[in-house]
Amino acid sequence: MNVYDGWRIAAMLKHHGLTETASIPDADIIILNTCAVREKATNKVYSALGRIRQAKKPSALFGIVGCVARESGADAFKRIPELNFVLGPQSYHKLPQILSDPDTKLFNIDLGGLEKFDSLPQMEKSPLVSYIPIQEGCNHCCTYCIVPYTRGREISRDFNRVMADTIHAAKTGAVEICFLGQNVNGYKYTDENGKTYRLSDLIRETAKIPEIMRIRFTSSYPTEMTDDLIDMFRTEQKLLPFLNMPIQSGSPNVLKRMNRPYDLEQYLTIVNKLRAARPDIQISSDFIVGFPGESDSDFEQTMQIANTIKYINSYSFKYSPRPHTAAALMPDQVPENIKSERLLKLDSNLNEIQRAFNLSCVDKTLTCLYEGIDKTSKHLIYRTPYMQQCIVEFIENAPTMANIKITSANKACLRGEFVD
Ligand code: 5AD
Ligand code: SF4
């Protein structure tokens, strides 16, 4: 979502006649787009602001947008008095005001809904993989998560506007569409005639666009994986056989305290339905280790579920207490050294699963999407349907989509060669 917001901010400034510079001392305006999901990310923002303050030319405007702006509020101006603007994740479309009135302090952290999406200029050229936001915010209120505070309650965008953005992306260069939302599979939009649209409707319509070859969506909440959506994996071959569906923990007790009210049986039933719909589907997850009260045996259950589901491409994090969240006030906070130990164990388990999956791809032919050229080795980089990186010998006029036979693999990536 932040990558997407960054693109839109860049497109907006371009629309106002600005061009990109290569270095901070050259810039007339510097915008730090920020993430508040873990404390480490927030701390990085303030150390980056300190560096920028020293490196920028005195007349340059500078400020922060995104979740740290919303979390810090007007305090940000107190911490860094030189800041010209502080704009929350739903207010960055107001940024041009600072260009016309650079002597004011621009401050807005309102959760105004979806105005920003529809008041920003379209991008002239779309990337091969284009992100299309379809909903923002979250109503789940997991007890560790700051997102419902920073991005607000869940709102779904107008179906026709999403489709207009998707068609625009396809006509200006997109080959893959990634629908975005904090709770993307909760997408639900009812038009003025009372007709309700779900994510499955967006996928079905997008699959009809000839330029679009691949569709995916992220991030999904397990119990919102409804049958109409699962069915899309059966009927729409353009929908990639890869799904990010975070479980966070394998312990029913921890899940309860996280306020994620599903049990493992329910989760496994959804996974089985997905595999019945698309036998080659792979699933990825996010995990939090060291949530308050997590015991050794709770943690072992997380290790076990990782082995049972055989998650690929997953992310694991140490629990980080966040302001405005219930878990930060819970007793039995887990000591940092135990969190670190558990993270190491889980990561090494997930890496082994990833390596085994990558090795299982050797000798298979996968249809991959061009991503770029490795600057040092000059090899071509492609993305498999499972988001693995695949490296191929350089050729002129590399195809956008290619069938690639996988010749070798390790934990990090695959190597392959073009098949006719
Ligand atoms: N501490 C650690 N990880 C967190 N996440 C969200 N909030 C926290 C937190 N307080 C993780 C979750 C989520 C991912 C985007 O970030 O795993 O899925
Ligand atoms: Fe945060 Fe995701 Fe839980 Fe929503 S579902 S509160 S975004 S972790």
GROMACS .gro file of C-alpha atoms and ligand atoms in nm:
model
  446
    1MET     CA    1   0.000   0.000   0.000
    2ASN     CA    2   0.288   0.237   0.079
    3VAL     CA    3   0.462   0.159  -0.250
    4TYR     CA    4   0.137   0.244  -0.428
    5ASP     CA    5   0.093   0.566  -0.226
    6GLY     CA    6   0.452   0.660  -0.319
    7TRP     CA    7   0.377   0.618  -0.690
    8ARG     CA    8   0.068   0.832  -0.665
    9ILE     CA    9   0.254   1.106  -0.478
   10ALA     CA   10   0.528   1.104  -0.745
   11ALA     CA   11   0.266   1.118  -1.025
   12MET     CA   12   0.091   1.408  -0.850
   13LEU     CA   13   0.411   1.612  -0.819
   14LYS     CA   14   0.500   1.541  -1.182
   15HIS     CA   15   0.155   1.673  -1.275
   16HIS     CA   16   0.251   1.995  -1.095
   17GLY     CA   17   0.563   2.031  -1.310
   18LEU     CA   18   0.820   1.884  -1.071
   19THR     CA   19   1.085   1.635  -1.180
   20GLU     CA   20   1.266   1.367  -0.982
   21THR     CA   21   1.617   1.439  -0.850
   22ALA     CA   22   1.884   1.184  -0.777
   23SER     CA   23   1.998   1.329  -0.444
   24ILE     CA   24   1.861   1.509  -0.141
   25PRO     CA   25   2.079   1.827  -0.172
   26ASP     CA   26   1.931   1.886  -0.522
   27ALA     CA   27   1.569   1.852  -0.414
   28ASP     CA   28   1.323   2.140  -0.373
   29ILE     CA   29   1.076   1.916  -0.192
   30ILE     CA   30   1.141   1.602   0.012
   31ILE     CA   31   0.862   1.373   0.123
   32LEU     CA   32   0.911   1.080   0.353
   33ASN     CA   33   0.633   0.825   0.318
   34THR     CA   34   0.616   0.631   0.641
   35CYS     CA   35   0.507   0.305   0.808
   36ALA     CA   36   0.410   0.275   1.176
   37VAL     CA   37   0.331  -0.095   1.194
   38ARG     CA   38   0.630  -0.177   1.415
   39GLU     CA   39   0.833   0.045   1.645
   40LYS     CA   40   1.150  -0.014   1.441
   41ALA     CA   41   0.989   0.138   1.131
   42THR     CA   42   0.880   0.445   1.328
   43ASN     CA   43   1.228   0.493   1.474
   44LYS     CA   44   1.379   0.473   1.128
   45VAL     CA   45   1.156   0.762   1.021
   46TYR     CA   46   1.294   0.992   1.286
   47SER     CA   47   1.657   0.902   1.217
   48ALA     CA   48   1.597   0.955   0.841
   49LEU     CA   49   1.437   1.292   0.915
   50GLY     CA   50   1.748   1.392   1.109
   51ARG     CA   51   1.971   1.295   0.814
   52ILE     CA   52   1.751   1.476   0.561
   53ARG     CA   53   1.743   1.790   0.774
   54GLN     CA   54   2.122   1.810   0.754
   55ALA     CA   55   2.159   1.720   0.387
   56LYS     CA   56   1.883   1.929   0.229
   57LYS     CA   57   1.927   2.280   0.096
   58PRO     CA   58   1.784   2.538   0.337
   59SER     CA   59   1.500   2.645   0.106
   60ALA     CA   60   1.377   2.289   0.039
   61LEU     CA   61   1.033   2.198   0.168
   62PHE     CA   62   1.022   1.878   0.365
   63GLY     CA   63   0.772   1.671   0.551
   64ILE     CA   64   0.624   1.332   0.630
   65VAL     CA   65   0.319   1.156   0.499
   66GLY     CA   66   0.163   0.823   0.592
   67CYS     CA   67   0.108   0.631   0.911
   68VAL     CA   68   0.384   0.787   1.125
   69ALA     CA   69   0.242   1.132   1.040
   70ARG     CA   70  -0.096   1.014   1.164
   71GLU     CA   71   0.052   0.847   1.474
   72SER     CA   72   0.274   1.143   1.570
   73GLY     CA   73   0.019   1.412   1.490
   74ALA     CA   74   0.123   1.771   1.560
   75ASP     CA   75   0.400   1.637   1.790
   76ALA     CA   76   0.604   1.577   1.474
   77PHE     CA   77   0.642   1.958   1.436
   78LYS     CA   78   0.768   1.975   1.794
   79ARG     CA   79   1.025   1.701   1.738
   80ILE     CA   80   1.145   1.844   1.403
   81PRO     CA   81   1.053   2.216   1.392
   82GLU     CA   82   1.174   2.254   1.031
   83LEU     CA   83   0.901   2.022   0.900
   84ASN     CA   84   0.675   2.200   0.649
   85PHE     CA   85   0.403   1.936   0.631
   86VAL     CA   86   0.263   1.638   0.819
   87LEU     CA   87  -0.006   1.452   0.624
   88GLY     CA   88  -0.176   1.126   0.722
   89PRO     CA   89  -0.225   0.830   0.487
   90GLN     CA   90  -0.561   0.959   0.368
   91SER     CA   91  -0.463   1.324   0.316
   92TYR     CA   92  -0.159   1.319   0.089
   93HIS     CA   93  -0.364   1.449  -0.206
   94LYS     CA   94  -0.356   1.784  -0.018
   95LEU     CA   95   0.021   1.807  -0.073
   96PRO     CA   96   0.006   2.055  -0.366
   97GLN     CA   97  -0.125   2.319  -0.121
   98ILE     CA   98   0.228   2.344   0.017
   99LEU     CA   99   0.359   2.422  -0.332
  100SER     CA  100   0.131   2.723  -0.367
  101ASP     CA  101   0.176   2.838  -0.009
  102PRO     CA  102   0.522   2.725   0.108
  103ASP     CA  103   0.528   2.951   0.415
  104THR     CA  104   0.245   2.770   0.595
  105LYS     CA  105   0.267   2.457   0.802
  106LEU     CA  106   0.041   2.202   0.633
  107PHE     CA  107  -0.115   1.956   0.876
  108ASN     CA  108  -0.391   1.704   0.811
  109ILE     CA  109  -0.427   1.359   0.965
  110ASP     CA  110  -0.802   1.318   0.907
  111LEU     CA  111  -0.943   0.985   0.810
  112GLY     CA  112  -1.151   1.135   0.533
  113GLY     CA  113  -1.234   0.818   0.345
  114LEU     CA  114  -1.149   0.762  -0.017
  115GLU     CA  115  -1.127   1.116  -0.152
  116LYS     CA  116  -0.755   1.079  -0.220
  117PHE     CA  117  -0.799   0.793  -0.469
  118ASP     CA  118  -1.036   0.986  -0.687
  119SER     CA  119  -0.877   1.330  -0.663
  120LEU     CA  120  -0.528   1.230  -0.779
  121PRO     CA  121  -0.417   1.245  -1.143
  122GLN     CA  122  -0.384   0.912  -1.324
  123MET     CA  123  -0.035   0.787  -1.400
  124GLU     CA  124   0.063   0.838  -1.766
  125LYS     CA  125   0.249   0.510  -1.782
  126SER     CA  126   0.168   0.214  -1.560
  127PRO     CA  127   0.424  -0.037  -1.434
  128LEU     CA  128   0.402  -0.398  -1.559
  129VAL     CA  129   0.274  -0.491  -1.213
  130SER     CA  130   0.015  -0.231  -1.120
  131TYR     CA  131  -0.131  -0.202  -0.774
  132ILE     CA  132  -0.495  -0.106  -0.758
  133PRO     CA  133  -0.627  -0.020  -0.411
  134ILE     CA  134  -0.983  -0.142  -0.362
  135GLN     CA  135  -1.037  -0.088   0.008
  136GLU     CA  136  -0.857   0.085   0.288
  137GLY     CA  137  -0.861   0.057   0.664
  138CYS     CA  138  -0.961  -0.239   0.875
  139ASN     CA  139  -1.246  -0.333   1.108
  140HIS     CA  140  -1.082  -0.643   1.253
  141CYS     CA  141  -0.906  -0.471   1.539
  142CYS     CA  142  -0.641  -0.733   1.611
  143THR     CA  143  -0.513  -0.634   1.954
  144TYR     CA  144  -0.150  -0.580   1.838
  145CYS     CA  145  -0.224  -0.373   1.529
  146ILE     CA  146  -0.205   0.003   1.485
  147VAL     CA  147  -0.355  -0.003   1.133
  148PRO     CA  148  -0.721   0.050   1.237
  149TYR     CA  149  -0.594   0.364   1.412
  150THR     CA  150  -0.366   0.494   1.137
  151ARG     CA  151  -0.570   0.395   0.830
  152GLY     CA  152  -0.909   0.402   0.994
  153ARG     CA  153  -1.221   0.191   0.958
  154GLU     CA  154  -1.270  -0.023   0.652
  155ILE     CA  155  -1.408   0.147   0.338
  156SER     CA  156  -1.447  -0.014  -0.005
  157ARG     CA  157  -1.408   0.187  -0.324
  158ASP     CA  158  -1.674   0.222  -0.593
  159PHE     CA  159  -1.664  -0.086  -0.820
  160ASN     CA  160  -1.683   0.123  -1.139
  161ARG     CA  161  -1.398   0.348  -1.030
  162VAL     CA  162  -1.180   0.048  -0.946
  163MET     CA  163  -1.255  -0.101  -1.287
  164ALA     CA  164  -1.182   0.233  -1.456
  165ASP     CA  165  -0.840   0.242  -1.281
  166THR     CA  166  -0.776  -0.120  -1.379
  167ILE     CA  167  -0.861  -0.057  -1.746
  168HIS     CA  168  -0.647   0.258  -1.743
  169ALA     CA  169  -0.355   0.056  -1.600
  170ALA     CA  170  -0.402  -0.213  -1.869
  171LYS     CA  171  -0.412   0.046  -2.151
  172THR     CA  172  -0.095   0.217  -2.023
  173GLY     CA  173   0.132  -0.084  -1.973
  174ALA     CA  174   0.012  -0.311  -1.691
  175VAL     CA  175   0.027  -0.688  -1.745
  176GLU     CA  176  -0.033  -0.791  -1.385
  177ILE     CA  177  -0.292  -0.639  -1.153
  178CYS     CA  178  -0.252  -0.665  -0.778
  179PHE     CA  179  -0.563  -0.558  -0.587
  180LEU     CA  180  -0.471  -0.399  -0.257
  181GLY     CA  181  -0.635  -0.358   0.079
  182GLN     CA  182  -0.555  -0.411   0.445
  183ASN     CA  183  -0.846  -0.653   0.439
  184VAL     CA  184  -0.873  -0.698   0.063
  185ASN     CA  185  -1.108  -0.996   0.061
  186GLY     CA  186  -1.353  -0.803   0.279
  187TYR     CA  187  -1.419  -0.581  -0.028
  188LYS     CA  188  -1.790  -0.505  -0.050
  189TYR     CA  189  -1.944  -0.221  -0.248
  190THR     CA  190  -2.316  -0.159  -0.295
  191ASP     CA  191  -2.414   0.076  -0.577
  192GLU     CA  192  -2.712   0.316  -0.590
  193ASN     CA  193  -2.934   0.038  -0.734
  194GLY     CA  194  -2.860  -0.189  -0.439
  195LYS     CA  195  -2.632  -0.423  -0.635
  196THR     CA  196  -2.343  -0.549  -0.424
  197TYR     CA  197  -1.999  -0.621  -0.569
  198ARG     CA  198  -1.732  -0.840  -0.410
  199LEU     CA  199  -1.367  -0.906  -0.485
  200SER     CA  200  -1.474  -1.204  -0.700
  201ASP     CA  201  -1.663  -0.961  -0.930
  202LEU     CA  202  -1.349  -0.748  -0.970
  203ILE     CA  203  -1.142  -1.055  -1.055
  204ARG     CA  204  -1.398  -1.186  -1.308
  205GLU     CA  205  -1.416  -0.849  -1.486
  206THR     CA  206  -1.041  -0.795  -1.482
  207ALA     CA  207  -0.979  -1.141  -1.629
  208LYS     CA  208  -1.174  -1.025  -1.939
  209ILE     CA  209  -0.917  -0.751  -2.014
  210PRO     CA  210  -0.692  -0.892  -2.289
  211GLU     CA  211  -0.376  -0.704  -2.182
  212ILE     CA  212  -0.396  -0.843  -1.828
  213MET     CA  213  -0.224  -1.181  -1.795
  214ARG     CA  214  -0.196  -1.216  -1.417
  215ILE     CA  215  -0.416  -1.115  -1.125
  216ARG     CA  216  -0.347  -1.135  -0.753
  217PHE     CA  217  -0.460  -0.965  -0.433
  218THR     CA  218  -0.321  -0.893  -0.089
  219SER     CA  219  -0.371  -0.912   0.212
  220SER     CA  220  -0.649  -1.153   0.300
  221TYR     CA  221  -0.820  -1.220   0.630
  222PRO     CA  222  -0.875  -1.597   0.667
  223THR     CA  223  -1.245  -1.603   0.754
  224GLU     CA  224  -1.335  -1.359   0.475
  225MET     CA  225  -1.221  -1.615   0.217
  226THR     CA  226  -1.576  -1.674   0.093
  227ASP     CA  227  -1.677  -1.954  -0.147
  228ASP     CA  228  -1.733  -1.715  -0.441
  229LEU     CA  229  -1.372  -1.599  -0.403
  230ILE     CA  230  -1.233  -1.951  -0.360
  231ASP     CA  231  -1.418  -2.044  -0.678
  232MET     CA  232  -1.222  -1.782  -0.871
  233PHE     CA  233  -0.912  -2.000  -0.827
  234ARG     CA  234  -1.103  -2.277  -1.007
  235THR     CA  235  -1.248  -2.070  -1.291
  236GLU     CA  236  -1.008  -1.784  -1.362
  237GLN     CA  237  -0.672  -1.911  -1.485
  238LYS     CA  238  -0.531  -1.556  -1.484
  239LEU     CA  239  -0.564  -1.552  -1.105
  240LEU     CA  240  -0.221  -1.663  -0.981
  241PRO     CA  241  -0.202  -1.986  -0.777
  242PHE     CA  242  -0.054  -1.795  -0.485
  243LEU     CA  243  -0.230  -1.641  -0.188
  244ASN     CA  244  -0.112  -1.439   0.111
  245MET     CA  245  -0.343  -1.538   0.399
  246PRO     CA  246  -0.173  -1.450   0.730
  247ILE     CA  247  -0.240  -1.683   1.023
  248GLN     CA  248  -0.010  -1.484   1.263
  249SER     CA  249   0.009  -1.767   1.520
  250GLY     CA  250  -0.056  -2.141   1.539
  251SER     CA  251  -0.177  -2.128   1.899
  252PRO     CA  252  -0.552  -2.104   1.965
  253ASN     CA  253  -0.482  -1.924   2.294
  254VAL     CA  254  -0.264  -1.662   2.132
  255LEU     CA  255  -0.510  -1.616   1.845
  256LYS     CA  256  -0.783  -1.551   2.099
  257ARG     CA  257  -0.575  -1.285   2.275
  258MET     CA  258  -0.488  -1.138   1.936
  259ASN     CA  259  -0.862  -1.105   1.875
  260ARG     CA  260  -0.842  -1.321   1.567
  261PRO     CA  261  -1.151  -1.530   1.628
  262TYR     CA  262  -1.090  -1.833   1.408
  263ASP     CA  263  -0.967  -2.175   1.508
  264LEU     CA  264  -0.708  -2.386   1.331
  265GLU     CA  265  -0.974  -2.624   1.201
  266GLN     CA  266  -1.154  -2.339   1.028
  267TYR     CA  267  -0.828  -2.214   0.879
  268LEU     CA  268  -0.737  -2.563   0.754
  269THR     CA  269  -1.082  -2.607   0.601
  270ILE     CA  270  -1.029  -2.291   0.398
  271VAL     CA  271  -0.684  -2.410   0.288
  272ASN     CA  272  -0.832  -2.745   0.181
  273LYS     CA  273  -1.108  -2.575  -0.017
  274LEU     CA  274  -0.847  -2.359  -0.191
  275ARG     CA  275  -0.638  -2.665  -0.276
  276ALA     CA  276  -0.945  -2.845  -0.411
  277ALA     CA  277  -1.017  -2.544  -0.633
  278ARG     CA  278  -0.655  -2.509  -0.750
  279PRO     CA  279  -0.431  -2.807  -0.672
  280ASP     CA  280  -0.109  -2.614  -0.745
  281ILE     CA  281  -0.194  -2.325  -0.509
  282GLN     CA  282   0.069  -2.213  -0.256
  283ILE     CA  283   0.001  -2.003   0.050
  284SER     CA  284   0.208  -1.747   0.235
  285SER     CA  285   0.161  -1.605   0.582
  286ASP     CA  286   0.274  -1.336   0.820
  287PHE     CA  287   0.370  -1.448   1.172
  288ILE     CA  288   0.416  -1.263   1.496
  289VAL     CA  289   0.638  -1.426   1.760
  290GLY     CA  290   0.656  -1.323   2.124
  291PHE     CA  291   0.301  -1.190   2.152
  292PRO     CA  292   0.221  -1.116   2.521
  293GLY     CA  293   0.174  -1.442   2.711
  294GLU     CA  294   0.312  -1.662   2.429
  295SER     CA  295   0.459  -1.972   2.598
  296ASP     CA  296   0.712  -2.217   2.455
  297SER     CA  297   0.431  -2.456   2.367
  298ASP     CA  298   0.228  -2.177   2.200
  299PHE     CA  299   0.535  -2.105   1.990
  300GLU     CA  300   0.579  -2.474   1.906
  301GLN     CA  301   0.225  -2.471   1.768
  302THR     CA  302   0.329  -2.190   1.533
  303MET     CA  303   0.628  -2.398   1.417
  304GLN     CA  304   0.393  -2.691   1.363
  305ILE     CA  305   0.135  -2.502   1.158
  306ALA     CA  306   0.416  -2.368   0.935
  307ASN     CA  307   0.515  -2.730   0.866
  308THR     CA  308   0.158  -2.847   0.816
  309ILE     CA  309   0.060  -2.580   0.565
  310LYS     CA  310   0.412  -2.554   0.416
  311TYR     CA  311   0.387  -2.181   0.374
  312ILE     CA  312   0.610  -2.025   0.112
  313ASN     CA  313   0.729  -1.662   0.086
  314SER     CA  314   0.631  -1.577   0.442
  315TYR     CA  315   0.726  -1.297   0.677
  316SER     CA  316   0.780  -1.324   1.050
  317PHE     CA  317   0.813  -1.044   1.300
  318LYS     CA  318   0.891  -0.998   1.667
  319TYR     CA  319   0.588  -0.860   1.845
  320SER     CA  320   0.627  -0.483   1.882
  321PRO     CA  321   0.405  -0.297   2.129
  322ARG     CA  322   0.226  -0.013   1.952
  323PRO     CA  323   0.046   0.294   2.084
  324HIS     CA  324  -0.336   0.287   2.072
  325THR     CA  325  -0.341  -0.097   2.087
  326ALA     CA  326  -0.479  -0.327   2.357
  327ALA     CA  327  -0.190  -0.577   2.347
  328ALA     CA  328   0.062  -0.311   2.449
  329LEU     CA  329  -0.112  -0.302   2.789
  330MET     CA  330  -0.136  -0.681   2.833
  331PRO     CA  331   0.056  -0.851   3.115
  332ASP     CA  332   0.328  -1.111   3.045
  333GLN     CA  333   0.514  -0.919   2.777
  334VAL     CA  334   0.776  -1.159   2.639
  335PRO     CA  335   1.143  -1.061   2.695
  336GLU     CA  336   1.332  -0.938   2.390
  337ASN     CA  337   1.589  -1.223   2.397
  338ILE     CA  338   1.315  -1.488   2.385
  339LYS     CA  339   1.144  -1.306   2.098
  340SER     CA  340   1.476  -1.302   1.910
  341GLU     CA  341   1.535  -1.674   1.973
  342ARG     CA  342   1.188  -1.764   1.851
  343LEU     CA  343   1.219  -1.544   1.544
  344LEU     CA  344   1.546  -1.712   1.451
  345LYS     CA  345   1.391  -2.059   1.491
  346LEU     CA  346   1.080  -1.977   1.293
  347ASP     CA  347   1.277  -1.803   1.017
  348SER     CA  348   1.508  -2.098   0.976
  349ASN     CA  349   1.206  -2.331   0.958
  350LEU     CA  350   1.035  -2.109   0.697
  351ASN     CA  351   1.359  -2.084   0.498
  352GLU     CA  352   1.388  -2.463   0.487
  353ILE     CA  353   1.029  -2.494   0.362
  354GLN     CA  354   1.102  -2.228   0.099
  355ARG     CA  355   1.418  -2.406  -0.012
  356ALA     CA  356   1.231  -2.738  -0.046
  357PHE     CA  357   0.958  -2.569  -0.250
  358ASN     CA  358   1.213  -2.393  -0.474
  359LEU     CA  359   1.392  -2.725  -0.532
  360SER     CA  360   1.061  -2.892  -0.619
  361CYS     CA  361   1.030  -2.643  -0.907
  362VAL     CA  362   1.347  -2.770  -1.079
  363ASP     CA  363   1.267  -2.924  -1.423
  364LYS     CA  364   0.923  -2.763  -1.424
  365THR     CA  365   0.829  -2.497  -1.679
  366LEU     CA  366   0.673  -2.186  -1.525
  367THR     CA  367   0.514  -1.891  -1.703
  368CYS     CA  368   0.695  -1.588  -1.566
  369LEU     CA  369   0.669  -1.211  -1.587
  370TYR     CA  370   0.965  -0.990  -1.674
  371GLU     CA  371   1.085  -0.775  -1.385
  372GLY     CA  372   1.419  -0.618  -1.482
  373ILE     CA  373   1.789  -0.663  -1.537
  374ASP     CA  374   2.036  -0.736  -1.258
  375LYS     CA  375   2.271  -0.439  -1.274
  376THR     CA  376   2.588  -0.623  -1.176
  377SER     CA  377   2.550  -0.963  -1.344
  378LYS     CA  378   2.341  -0.831  -1.638
  379HIS     CA  379   2.111  -1.132  -1.604
  380LEU     CA  380   1.737  -1.099  -1.666
  381ILE     CA  381   1.506  -1.125  -1.367
  382TYR     CA  382   1.160  -1.276  -1.395
  383ARG     CA  383   0.884  -1.346  -1.138
  384THR     CA  384   0.723  -1.687  -1.123
  385PRO     CA  385   0.351  -1.727  -1.046
  386TYR     CA  386   0.461  -1.792  -0.685
  387MET     CA  387   0.654  -1.463  -0.665
  388GLN     CA  388   0.991  -1.639  -0.668
  389GLN     CA  389   1.270  -1.454  -0.844
  390CYS     CA  390   1.397  -1.643  -1.148
  391ILE     CA  391   1.728  -1.553  -1.313
  392VAL     CA  392   1.783  -1.609  -1.686
  393GLU     CA  393   2.079  -1.539  -1.922
  394PHE     CA  394   2.054  -1.200  -2.091
  395ILE     CA  395   1.897  -1.184  -2.436
  396GLU     CA  396   1.803  -0.878  -2.642
  397ASN     CA  397   1.430  -0.794  -2.653
  398ALA     CA  398   1.343  -1.006  -2.352
  399PRO     CA  399   0.977  -1.112  -2.368
  400THR     CA  400   0.735  -0.966  -2.112
  401MET     CA  401   0.585  -1.308  -2.040
  402ALA     CA  402   0.793  -1.618  -2.093
  403ASN     CA  403   0.785  -1.991  -2.036
  404ILE     CA  404   1.095  -2.067  -1.835
  405LYS     CA  405   1.229  -2.413  -1.754
  406ILE     CA  406   1.378  -2.411  -1.406
  407THR     CA  407   1.729  -2.556  -1.406
  408SER     CA  408   1.842  -2.498  -1.047
  409ALA     CA  409   1.723  -2.346  -0.720
  410ASN     CA  410   1.833  -2.237  -0.377
  411LYS     CA  411   1.656  -2.075  -0.084
  412ALA     CA  412   1.657  -1.727  -0.237
  413CYS     CA  413   1.586  -1.779  -0.605
  414LEU     CA  414   1.554  -1.996  -0.912
  415ARG     CA  415   1.759  -2.015  -1.229
  416GLY     CA  416   1.612  -2.112  -1.560
  417GLU     CA  417   1.617  -2.097  -1.938
  418PHE     CA  418   1.364  -1.985  -2.195
  419VAL     CA  419   1.149  -2.253  -2.353
  420ASP     CA  420   1.016  -2.184  -2.703
  4215AD     N1  421   0.418  -0.624   1.602
  4215AD     C1  422   0.474  -0.709   1.513
  4215AD     N2  423   0.422  -0.733   1.393
  4215AD     C2  424   0.307  -0.669   1.359
  4215AD     N3  425   0.230  -0.674   1.250
  4215AD     C3  426   0.127  -0.591   1.266
  4215AD     N4  427   0.132  -0.530   1.387
  4215AD     C4  428   0.244  -0.579   1.447
  4215AD     C5  429   0.304  -0.557   1.573
  4215AD     N5  430   0.250  -0.474   1.663
  4215AD     C6  431   0.260  -0.763   1.137
  4215AD     C7  432   0.147  -0.862   1.113
  4215AD     C8  433   0.086  -0.811   0.985
  4215AD     C9  434   0.205  -0.748   0.916
  4215AD    C10  435   0.171  -0.650   0.809
  4215AD     O1  436   0.274  -0.683   1.021
  4215AD     O2  437   0.205  -0.989   1.094
  4215AD     O3  438   0.027  -0.914   0.907
  422SF4    FE1  439  -0.417  -0.514   1.143
  422SF4    FE2  440  -0.453  -0.697   0.947
  422SF4    FE3  441  -0.559  -0.736   1.196
  422SF4    FE4  442  -0.659  -0.549   1.033
  422SF4     S1  443  -0.661  -0.777   1.001
  422SF4     S2  444  -0.617  -0.523   1.252
  422SF4     S3  445  -0.473  -0.472   0.931
  422SF4     S4  446  -0.338  -0.728   1.136
   0.00000   0.00000   0.00000
